[in-house]
Short mmCIF file of C-alpha atoms and ligand atoms in Angstrom, two decimals:
data_model
loop_
_atom_site.label_atom_id
_atom_site.label_comp_id
_atom_site.label_asym_id
_atom_site.label_seq_id
_atom_site.Cartn_x
_atom_site.Cartn_y
_atom_site.Cartn_z
CA MET N 1 -116.70 -28.34 -42.54
CA ARG N 2 -120.87 -28.95 -41.97
CA THR N 3 -123.94 -27.79 -43.19
CA GLN N 4 -128.16 -28.55 -42.63
CA VAL N 5 -128.81 -30.10 -45.72
CA ALA N 6 -126.56 -31.38 -48.16
CA ILE N 7 -127.45 -31.43 -51.60
CA ILE N 8 -126.40 -33.20 -54.55
CA GLY N 9 -127.62 -33.27 -58.20
CA GLY N 10 -126.65 -29.03 -59.65
CA GLY N 11 -129.70 -29.53 -62.34
CA PRO N 12 -133.59 -27.28 -61.82
CA SER N 13 -134.93 -29.73 -58.40
CA GLY N 14 -131.51 -28.97 -56.36
CA LEU N 15 -130.24 -25.60 -57.58
CA LEU N 16 -134.00 -24.71 -57.10
CA LEU N 17 -133.66 -26.06 -53.46
CA SER N 18 -130.56 -24.64 -52.36
CA GLN N 19 -132.32 -21.22 -53.00
CA LEU N 20 -135.31 -21.66 -51.14
CA LEU N 21 -133.20 -22.74 -48.33
CA HIS N 22 -131.01 -19.87 -48.30
CA LYS N 23 -134.43 -18.10 -48.37
CA SER N 24 -135.28 -19.23 -45.44
CA GLY N 25 -131.75 -19.29 -43.59
CA ILE N 26 -131.39 -22.67 -44.17
CA SER N 27 -127.47 -23.91 -45.22
CA SER N 28 -127.06 -25.88 -47.89
CA VAL N 29 -123.94 -27.77 -50.47
CA VAL N 30 -124.73 -28.65 -54.01
CA LEU N 31 -122.19 -31.65 -54.98
CA GLU N 32 -122.78 -31.39 -58.89
CA ARG N 33 -119.74 -33.37 -61.02
CA LYS N 34 -120.71 -32.06 -64.33
CA THR N 35 -119.61 -28.10 -64.90
CA ARG N 36 -121.68 -24.72 -65.05
CA ASP N 37 -122.05 -24.71 -68.89
CA TYR N 38 -122.43 -28.80 -69.05
CA VAL N 39 -125.60 -28.32 -67.16
CA LEU N 40 -127.15 -25.26 -68.91
CA GLY N 41 -125.33 -27.45 -72.40
CA ARG N 42 -129.01 -29.97 -72.24
CA ILE N 43 -131.53 -29.68 -73.45
CA ARG N 44 -135.42 -29.83 -71.78
CA ALA N 45 -138.99 -28.64 -71.87
CA GLY N 46 -140.52 -25.21 -71.60
CA VAL N 47 -143.22 -25.60 -70.03
CA LEU N 48 -144.84 -24.91 -66.98
CA GLU N 49 -146.85 -25.59 -64.42
CA VAL N 50 -148.15 -21.79 -61.95
CA GLY N 51 -146.81 -24.53 -59.73
CA MET N 52 -143.52 -23.49 -60.92
CA VAL N 53 -144.32 -20.45 -61.91
CA ASP N 54 -145.22 -19.37 -58.11
CA LEU N 55 -142.12 -21.33 -56.79
CA MET N 56 -140.19 -19.66 -58.90
CA ARG N 57 -141.08 -16.38 -57.48
CA GLU N 58 -141.09 -17.55 -54.09
CA ALA N 59 -137.32 -18.15 -54.48
CA GLY N 60 -136.67 -14.80 -55.83
CA VAL N 61 -136.26 -15.52 -59.82
CA ALA N 62 -138.68 -15.35 -61.26
CA GLU N 63 -137.87 -11.24 -63.07
CA ARG N 64 -136.86 -12.96 -66.42
CA MET N 65 -139.41 -15.95 -67.13
CA GLU N 66 -141.63 -13.29 -66.54
CA ALA N 67 -140.48 -10.53 -69.14
CA GLU N 68 -139.25 -13.47 -71.01
CA GLY N 69 -142.19 -15.54 -70.60
CA TYR N 70 -144.80 -17.10 -72.89
CA VAL N 71 -148.41 -16.64 -70.82
CA HIS N 72 -150.71 -19.43 -73.02
CA ASP N 73 -154.10 -19.97 -72.24
CA GLY N 74 -154.23 -22.91 -73.85
CA THR N 75 -152.88 -25.16 -76.61
CA LYS N 76 -153.97 -27.02 -80.16
CA ILE N 77 -153.98 -30.26 -80.50
CA SER N 78 -153.74 -32.29 -84.59
CA CYS N 79 -154.27 -35.27 -85.41
CA GLY N 80 -154.46 -35.75 -89.58
CA ASP N 81 -155.08 -32.13 -91.01
CA GLU N 82 -157.81 -31.86 -87.83
CA ILE N 83 -156.88 -29.23 -85.25
CA PHE N 84 -158.32 -28.45 -82.86
CA HIS N 85 -158.03 -26.03 -79.24
CA ILE N 86 -157.70 -26.51 -75.39
CA ASP N 87 -158.67 -23.13 -73.79
CA PHE N 88 -156.88 -23.82 -70.36
CA LYS N 89 -157.85 -20.10 -68.44
CA LYS N 90 -161.91 -20.74 -69.87
CA LEU N 91 -161.40 -25.04 -68.05
CA THR N 92 -159.20 -24.23 -65.68
CA GLY N 93 -158.85 -20.38 -65.50
CA THR N 94 -155.21 -21.06 -65.62
CA PRO N 95 -152.59 -20.19 -68.41
CA VAL N 96 -149.29 -21.89 -68.31
CA MET N 97 -145.88 -20.80 -69.13
CA VAL N 98 -143.71 -21.41 -71.76
CA TYR N 99 -140.30 -20.87 -70.47
CA GLY N 100 -136.96 -23.35 -71.40
CA GLN N 101 -136.13 -25.46 -68.72
CA THR N 102 -132.37 -24.06 -69.40
CA GLU N 103 -133.21 -20.27 -68.77
CA VAL N 104 -135.10 -21.86 -65.45
CA THR N 105 -131.40 -23.50 -65.03
CA ARG N 106 -129.81 -21.00 -65.93
CA ASP N 107 -131.65 -18.18 -63.48
CA LEU N 108 -131.15 -20.53 -60.47
CA TYR N 109 -127.88 -20.40 -60.63
CA ASP N 110 -126.99 -17.02 -61.60
CA ALA N 111 -129.15 -16.54 -57.69
CA ARG N 112 -127.06 -19.00 -56.20
CA GLU N 113 -124.49 -17.17 -57.22
CA ALA N 114 -125.20 -14.04 -56.14
CA ALA N 115 -126.03 -14.89 -53.30
CA GLY N 116 -122.55 -16.56 -52.47
CA GLY N 117 -124.16 -20.17 -52.65
CA ASP N 118 -121.95 -23.11 -52.36
CA ILE N 119 -122.55 -25.61 -55.55
CA ARG N 120 -118.82 -27.11 -56.37
CA PHE N 121 -118.28 -28.53 -59.84
CA ASN N 122 -117.11 -31.09 -60.97
CA VAL N 123 -116.53 -33.60 -58.17
CA GLU N 124 -116.85 -37.29 -58.16
CA ASN N 125 -116.96 -40.23 -56.37
CA VAL N 126 -119.54 -38.83 -54.59
CA VAL N 127 -121.11 -41.45 -51.51
CA ILE N 128 -123.60 -41.24 -48.94
CA HIS N 129 -123.22 -42.25 -45.76
CA GLY N 130 -125.24 -43.36 -42.84
CA ALA N 131 -128.12 -41.61 -44.46
CA ASP N 132 -130.17 -44.11 -41.87
CA GLY N 133 -128.90 -43.35 -38.40
CA ASP N 134 -128.45 -39.72 -36.90
CA ALA N 135 -125.35 -38.09 -38.39
CA PRO N 136 -125.54 -38.34 -41.84
CA PHE N 137 -122.48 -37.14 -44.34
CA VAL N 138 -121.24 -37.29 -47.80
CA THR N 139 -117.80 -38.73 -49.35
CA TYR N 140 -116.61 -37.34 -52.35
CA SER N 141 -113.77 -36.33 -54.11
CA ALA N 142 -112.23 -33.05 -56.40
CA GLU N 143 -108.90 -31.88 -57.77
CA GLY N 144 -107.60 -35.29 -56.30
CA GLN N 145 -108.77 -34.49 -52.87
CA GLU N 146 -110.79 -35.96 -50.87
CA HIS N 147 -113.66 -34.07 -48.78
CA ARG N 148 -116.39 -35.23 -46.40
CA ILE N 149 -119.82 -32.63 -45.45
CA ASP N 150 -121.01 -33.49 -42.51
CA CYS N 151 -125.11 -32.64 -42.31
CA ASP N 152 -128.23 -33.14 -40.65
CA TYR N 153 -130.35 -34.04 -44.37
CA VAL N 154 -129.83 -35.05 -47.81
CA ALA N 155 -131.34 -33.81 -50.80
CA GLY N 156 -131.20 -36.81 -53.21
CA CYS N 157 -131.80 -34.53 -56.53
CA ASP N 158 -129.05 -35.87 -59.35
CA GLY N 159 -131.12 -37.63 -61.67
CA PHE N 160 -131.84 -41.11 -63.29
CA HIS N 161 -128.80 -41.85 -63.14
CA GLY N 162 -127.43 -40.48 -59.75
CA VAL N 163 -126.11 -41.65 -56.64
CA SER N 164 -129.15 -40.89 -53.90
CA ARG N 165 -131.83 -43.91 -55.42
CA GLN N 166 -128.79 -46.96 -55.14
CA THR N 167 -128.34 -45.43 -51.77
CA ILE N 168 -131.75 -47.18 -49.97
CA PRO N 169 -131.00 -50.30 -50.44
CA LEU N 170 -132.79 -53.26 -52.83
CA ASP N 171 -134.96 -54.17 -49.73
CA VAL N 172 -136.51 -51.23 -49.33
CA ARG N 173 -137.06 -49.65 -52.32
CA LYS N 174 -139.40 -49.98 -55.62
CA GLU N 175 -139.54 -49.11 -58.62
CA TYR N 176 -141.75 -49.25 -61.57
CA GLU N 177 -140.63 -48.82 -65.33
CA LYS N 178 -142.40 -48.22 -68.59
CA VAL N 179 -140.44 -48.15 -71.65
CA TYR N 180 -142.42 -47.24 -74.98
CA PRO N 181 -140.98 -48.77 -78.51
CA PHE N 182 -140.32 -44.99 -80.07
CA GLY N 183 -138.64 -42.26 -78.89
CA TRP N 184 -137.96 -38.43 -80.40
CA LEU N 185 -136.03 -36.46 -82.08
CA GLY N 186 -135.78 -33.06 -81.61
CA ILE N 187 -134.14 -29.80 -82.23
CA LEU N 188 -133.86 -26.30 -82.17
CA SER N 189 -133.63 -23.99 -85.19
CA GLU N 190 -133.19 -20.49 -85.14
CA THR N 191 -137.11 -19.40 -86.93
CA PRO N 192 -140.17 -18.40 -85.29
CA PRO N 193 -142.25 -20.41 -84.24
CA VAL N 194 -145.96 -21.91 -87.07
CA ASP N 195 -148.12 -21.16 -83.75
CA ASP N 196 -148.84 -18.93 -81.04
CA GLU N 197 -149.73 -21.75 -79.82
CA LEU N 198 -148.50 -25.60 -78.42
CA ILE N 199 -149.18 -28.01 -80.94
CA TYR N 200 -149.68 -31.53 -80.61
CA ALA N 201 -150.18 -33.94 -83.32
CA ASN N 202 -151.03 -37.33 -84.41
CA SER N 203 -150.87 -38.67 -87.76
CA GLU N 204 -150.70 -41.55 -89.52
CA ARG N 205 -146.87 -41.48 -90.11
CA GLY N 206 -145.74 -40.69 -85.73
CA PHE N 207 -146.47 -38.44 -83.29
CA ALA N 208 -145.03 -34.88 -84.01
CA LEU N 209 -144.65 -31.81 -81.07
CA CYS N 210 -144.22 -27.97 -82.56
CA SER N 211 -142.91 -25.78 -78.76
CA MET N 212 -140.79 -22.81 -78.59
CA ARG N 213 -137.96 -20.85 -77.31
CA ASN N 214 -138.78 -16.94 -78.40
CA ALA N 215 -139.61 -14.95 -81.02
CA ASN N 216 -137.27 -16.48 -83.36
CA LEU N 217 -136.20 -19.64 -81.22
CA SER N 218 -138.37 -22.90 -82.69
CA ARG N 219 -138.39 -25.96 -80.77
CA TYR N 220 -139.63 -29.11 -82.94
CA TYR N 221 -140.75 -32.83 -82.43
CA ILE N 222 -141.21 -36.67 -84.21
CA GLN N 223 -141.87 -39.63 -83.17
CA CYS N 224 -138.41 -42.16 -84.05
CA SER N 225 -137.83 -45.20 -83.83
CA LEU N 226 -135.89 -46.22 -81.44
CA SER N 227 -132.90 -47.49 -83.62
CA ASP N 228 -133.42 -44.26 -84.90
CA SER N 229 -130.13 -42.03 -84.29
CA VAL N 230 -129.32 -38.74 -85.03
CA ASP N 231 -126.80 -39.23 -87.78
CA ASP N 232 -129.23 -40.56 -89.97
CA TRP N 233 -132.14 -37.69 -89.40
CA THR N 234 -130.08 -34.72 -92.33
CA ASP N 235 -132.24 -31.55 -90.65
CA ALA N 236 -133.83 -32.13 -94.32
CA ALA N 237 -135.64 -35.27 -93.83
CA PHE N 238 -136.48 -34.18 -89.98
CA TRP N 239 -138.98 -31.10 -91.93
CA GLU N 240 -140.30 -32.54 -94.89
CA GLU N 241 -141.69 -35.23 -92.05
CA LEU N 242 -142.62 -32.88 -89.87
CA LYS N 243 -144.77 -31.35 -92.98
CA ARG N 244 -146.17 -33.79 -93.24
CA ARG N 245 -147.17 -35.47 -89.39
CA ILE N 246 -148.96 -31.84 -88.60
CA PRO N 247 -151.69 -30.25 -90.34
CA ARG N 248 -151.42 -28.16 -94.11
CA GLU N 249 -151.69 -25.09 -92.10
CA ALA N 250 -149.38 -25.49 -89.95
CA ALA N 251 -146.54 -27.13 -92.69
CA ASP N 252 -148.02 -23.92 -95.38
CA LYS N 253 -146.63 -22.10 -92.72
CA LEU N 254 -143.84 -23.27 -91.39
CA VAL N 255 -140.20 -22.14 -91.66
CA THR N 256 -137.92 -24.36 -91.54
CA GLY N 257 -134.16 -23.41 -91.11
CA PRO N 258 -130.33 -24.79 -89.66
CA SER N 259 -131.07 -26.91 -86.69
CA ILE N 260 -128.77 -25.05 -84.32
CA GLU N 261 -129.35 -28.52 -81.34
CA LYS N 262 -130.51 -31.83 -82.30
CA SER N 263 -130.82 -35.42 -80.88
CA ILE N 264 -132.93 -38.35 -79.70
CA ALA N 265 -134.21 -38.85 -76.10
CA PRO N 266 -135.39 -42.50 -74.78
CA LEU N 267 -139.78 -41.84 -73.55
CA ARG N 268 -140.15 -44.32 -69.84
CA SER N 269 -142.21 -43.57 -67.08
CA PHE N 270 -140.01 -44.87 -63.87
CA VAL N 271 -140.66 -43.81 -60.22
CA THR N 272 -138.89 -45.55 -57.51
CA GLU N 273 -141.09 -45.97 -53.77
CA PRO N 274 -140.35 -44.80 -50.98
CA MET N 275 -138.58 -41.99 -51.97
CA ARG N 276 -137.02 -41.18 -48.09
CA TRP N 277 -134.95 -43.39 -46.61
CA GLY N 278 -133.23 -42.02 -43.45
CA ARG N 279 -132.56 -38.56 -43.86
CA LEU N 280 -132.07 -39.18 -46.99
CA PHE N 281 -135.82 -37.18 -49.86
CA LEU N 282 -135.15 -38.49 -53.27
CA CYS N 283 -136.64 -35.54 -54.99
CA GLY N 284 -137.18 -35.28 -59.15
CA ASP N 285 -134.89 -36.97 -61.68
CA ALA N 286 -133.63 -38.73 -59.43
CA ALA N 287 -137.15 -40.53 -58.41
CA HIS N 288 -139.12 -40.41 -61.27
CA ILE N 289 -138.93 -39.97 -64.83
CA VAL N 290 -141.82 -39.57 -67.12
CA PRO N 291 -142.30 -39.55 -71.23
CA PRO N 292 -141.71 -36.00 -71.97
CA THR N 293 -145.62 -35.21 -73.98
CA GLY N 294 -147.04 -34.35 -71.43
CA ALA N 295 -144.19 -31.64 -69.94
CA LYS N 296 -144.86 -33.57 -66.52
CA GLY N 297 -140.64 -33.47 -66.13
CA LEU N 298 -139.47 -30.40 -64.40
CA ASN N 299 -143.10 -29.66 -63.47
CA THR N 300 -142.78 -32.51 -60.61
CA ALA N 301 -140.12 -32.35 -59.09
CA ALA N 302 -140.90 -29.08 -58.89
CA SER N 303 -143.63 -30.41 -55.96
CA ASP N 304 -141.57 -32.62 -54.91
CA ILE N 305 -139.28 -28.80 -53.99
CA HIS N 306 -141.63 -27.22 -52.77
CA TYR N 307 -142.87 -30.66 -49.52
CA LEU N 308 -138.90 -30.94 -49.25
CA TYR N 309 -138.40 -27.72 -49.00
CA ASN N 310 -141.67 -26.81 -46.33
CA GLY N 311 -140.90 -29.52 -44.07
CA LEU N 312 -137.61 -28.98 -43.80
CA LYS N 313 -138.33 -25.09 -42.34
CA ASP N 314 -140.93 -26.87 -40.15
CA PHE N 315 -138.08 -28.22 -39.09
CA TYR N 316 -135.55 -25.32 -38.39
CA LEU N 317 -137.33 -22.87 -38.32
CA ASP N 318 -140.48 -24.68 -35.63
CA GLY N 319 -138.93 -27.38 -34.54
CA THR N 320 -141.50 -29.38 -36.48
CA CYS N 321 -141.41 -33.29 -38.71
CA ASP N 322 -143.95 -33.72 -40.17
CA GLY N 323 -143.54 -32.27 -43.08
CA LEU N 324 -140.42 -33.58 -43.17
CA ASP N 325 -141.73 -37.05 -42.12
CA ALA N 326 -145.66 -37.27 -44.99
CA TYR N 327 -143.22 -36.18 -47.29
CA SER N 328 -142.01 -39.80 -49.43
CA GLU N 329 -146.37 -41.04 -49.14
CA LYS N 330 -147.62 -36.13 -50.38
CA ALA N 331 -144.53 -36.48 -54.22
CA LEU N 332 -145.83 -39.83 -54.73
CA ALA N 333 -149.86 -39.31 -54.61
CA ARG N 334 -148.40 -36.30 -57.03
CA VAL N 335 -146.06 -38.08 -59.33
CA TRP N 336 -148.19 -40.67 -59.48
CA LYS N 337 -151.15 -39.11 -61.08
CA ALA N 338 -149.15 -37.10 -63.22
CA GLU N 339 -147.42 -40.11 -64.34
CA ARG N 340 -151.08 -41.42 -65.78
CA PHE N 341 -150.80 -38.10 -66.76
CA SER N 342 -148.27 -38.51 -69.06
CA TRP N 343 -149.06 -41.82 -69.99
CA TRP N 344 -152.29 -41.56 -71.18
CA PHE N 345 -151.61 -38.04 -73.77
CA SER N 346 -148.53 -40.74 -74.20
CA SER N 347 -151.17 -43.73 -75.28
CA LEU N 348 -152.95 -41.03 -77.05
CA MET N 349 -150.03 -39.42 -79.82
CA HIS N 350 -148.23 -41.77 -80.73
CA ARG N 351 -148.63 -44.84 -82.92
CA TYR N 352 -147.53 -48.40 -81.23
CA PRO N 353 -146.04 -50.60 -83.61
CA ASP N 354 -148.49 -53.30 -82.51
CA GLN N 355 -151.00 -50.98 -82.87
CA SER N 356 -154.26 -52.72 -83.99
CA GLU N 357 -156.72 -51.16 -85.84
CA PHE N 358 -159.43 -51.86 -83.46
CA ASP N 359 -156.51 -50.49 -80.65
CA LEU N 360 -156.60 -47.05 -84.03
CA LYS N 361 -160.35 -46.87 -83.35
CA MET N 362 -160.16 -46.54 -80.48
CA GLN N 363 -157.10 -44.04 -80.37
CA GLN N 364 -159.21 -42.02 -82.87
CA ALA N 365 -162.18 -42.10 -81.07
CA GLU N 366 -160.56 -41.17 -78.10
CA ILE N 367 -159.06 -37.67 -79.84
CA ALA N 368 -162.87 -37.08 -81.54
CA PHE N 369 -164.56 -37.70 -77.50
CA LEU N 370 -161.99 -34.69 -75.61
CA ARG N 371 -162.53 -31.85 -79.70
CA ASP N 372 -166.43 -32.40 -78.65
CA ASN N 373 -166.81 -32.84 -75.13
CA GLU N 374 -166.15 -30.14 -73.08
CA ASN N 375 -165.77 -32.91 -69.82
CA ALA N 376 -162.99 -34.14 -71.51
CA GLN N 377 -160.99 -31.07 -72.56
CA LYS N 378 -161.36 -30.00 -68.66
CA VAL N 379 -159.95 -33.15 -66.97
CA MET N 380 -157.06 -33.10 -69.79
CA ALA N 381 -156.67 -28.92 -68.67
CA GLU N 382 -156.50 -29.63 -65.44
CA ASN N 383 -154.01 -32.12 -65.46
CA TYR N 384 -152.22 -29.91 -68.24
CA VAL N 385 -151.87 -26.77 -65.90
CA GLY N 386 -150.95 -29.01 -62.87
CA LEU N 387 -152.38 -30.94 -60.71
CA PRO N 388 -152.75 -28.83 -56.91
CA TYR N 389 -149.39 -29.10 -54.79
N1 LIG S 1 -123.21 -36.52 -58.44
C1 LIG S 1 -123.37 -35.10 -58.17
N2 LIG S 1 -123.94 -34.91 -59.35
C2 LIG S 1 -124.87 -35.36 -60.04
C3 LIG S 1 -124.15 -37.58 -59.33
C4 LIG S 1 -123.33 -37.34 -59.17
N3 LIG S 1 -123.05 -38.23 -58.72
N4 LIG S 1 -124.94 -37.94 -60.86
C5 LIG S 1 -125.90 -36.95 -61.45
N5 LIG S 1 -125.55 -35.13 -61.08
C6 LIG S 1 -126.07 -34.32 -62.10
C7 LIG S 1 -126.62 -34.77 -62.85
O1 LIG S 1 -125.08 -33.51 -63.72
C8 LIG S 1 -127.47 -32.98 -62.63
O2 LIG S 1 -127.19 -31.84 -63.33
O3 LIG S 1 -127.48 -33.84 -61.20
C9 LIG S 1 -128.33 -33.07 -61.89
C10 LIG S 1 -129.57 -33.97 -61.74
O4 LIG S 1 -129.82 -32.84 -63.06
P1 LIG S 1 -131.15 -33.09 -63.64
O5 LIG S 1 -130.47 -35.06 -64.46
O6 LIG S 1 -132.04 -32.31 -64.62
O7 LIG S 1 -132.55 -33.82 -62.54
P2 LIG S 1 -133.89 -32.60 -61.68
O8 LIG S 1 -132.43 -31.80 -61.89
O9 LIG S 1 -134.29 -33.52 -60.98
O10 LIG S 1 -134.41 -32.22 -62.82
C11 LIG S 1 -135.12 -32.37 -63.42
O11 LIG S 1 -135.25 -31.49 -65.53
O12 LIG S 1 -133.23 -33.43 -66.82
C12 LIG S 1 -134.23 -33.17 -66.43
O13 LIG S 1 -136.04 -34.28 -67.10
C13 LIG S 1 -135.82 -33.81 -66.35
O14 LIG S 1 -137.60 -32.12 -66.31
C14 LIG S 1 -137.15 -33.00 -65.83
C15 LIG S 1 -135.87 -32.02 -65.03
C1 LIG S 2 -140.17 -28.54 -75.27
O1 LIG S 2 -140.95 -26.61 -75.23
O2 LIG S 2 -139.53 -29.18 -75.63
C2 LIG S 2 -142.09 -29.23 -74.84
C3 LIG S 2 -142.50 -28.02 -74.62
C4 LIG S 2 -143.91 -29.57 -74.22
C5 LIG S 2 -143.55 -31.03 -73.79
C6 LIG S 2 -142.29 -31.39 -74.50
C7 LIG S 2 -141.16 -30.01 -74.81
O3 LIG S 2 -144.65 -30.99 -73.47
#
């Protein structure tokens, strides 16, 4: 069979691209190796930049986000028992939307299915052929049958462990990586959030984050050792440690409860260049990974999709290739700024095993400067709410 754009990966990147293409009358097929339920079972971050909010509206999938999402005008940052507020709205005129990535993905799946979108689950052995030529095609197997999809372009939206990035020859691509010496232990609990904003906490015992999904669903994280396993942490041990890392005023009002999800995620910064090879375009986690500190994973995937969607739309509707030809350079320019912010915020808020006393003093001085200087807060706010596309 033939489609205009073959999309590898049915996560937020692939689904958002497919839905936007559909809105412009451009055909696509999404190939997903897991099931819809498996994809929706992944618990990810929950802060959307204004650019992602606008893309959801453009894709026609913003109704539930508008109804159930939380508009946050700022965030709280703490160091030990001291806590201060960064006012995004005052400093940038822009808020952020707190709405779980699982819900974003659910809304996109619902929209694609309502529109009769072609999403194929449980696909195996996906191979991208002829990406460096003029007649690319994708083969895959499913239920013991071999399949071939001829297409004009391939969008590699298959995440960090997908096949798309590996399709680009090693002598063409260059990879950059930083692995952090700690992980995040996260839990989901059906308890009211500890505060009406997020709290990013730097403490002598390590980083912690208090987040939320709704009025009775909270998301908490604590920095943990890479040698930790989820089994090392009972719920009681998690709550006790979290209380020791957040300010006393927050710890005293924290409502604890049983975890309904508990997992450990490693932290890495990763970028592959270029993000295009012939008729193959890499988007989202297939091309780049950030530590979750700045909530930039989905939001950087969103700007990739914005650039690629508009390049494809210009090609199919106006016959111009300028957008596609500029994709990799334009996407990477924003990717690297998101990488920098995520690295900076992670460096500011976490305790590193090899930190010297001097390093700690530098970290505390930088937090104090952020607390006291409105220009420093404006720079942080501009990056957090999202740099322009
Ligand atoms: N064939 C088909 N599908 C694949 C393959 C493959 N070979 N490899 C991976 N996939 C699927 C995965 O099952 C997953 O559903 O591709 C999808 C990739 O989705 P994500 O990993 O969520 O990446 P992306 O859509 O770019 O979203 C980026 O979501 O995962 C978070 O932290 C990430 O916030 C970031 C955002
Ligand atoms: C989350 O709610 O899961 C979340 C929020 C902000 C972050 C990371 C994760 O920076």
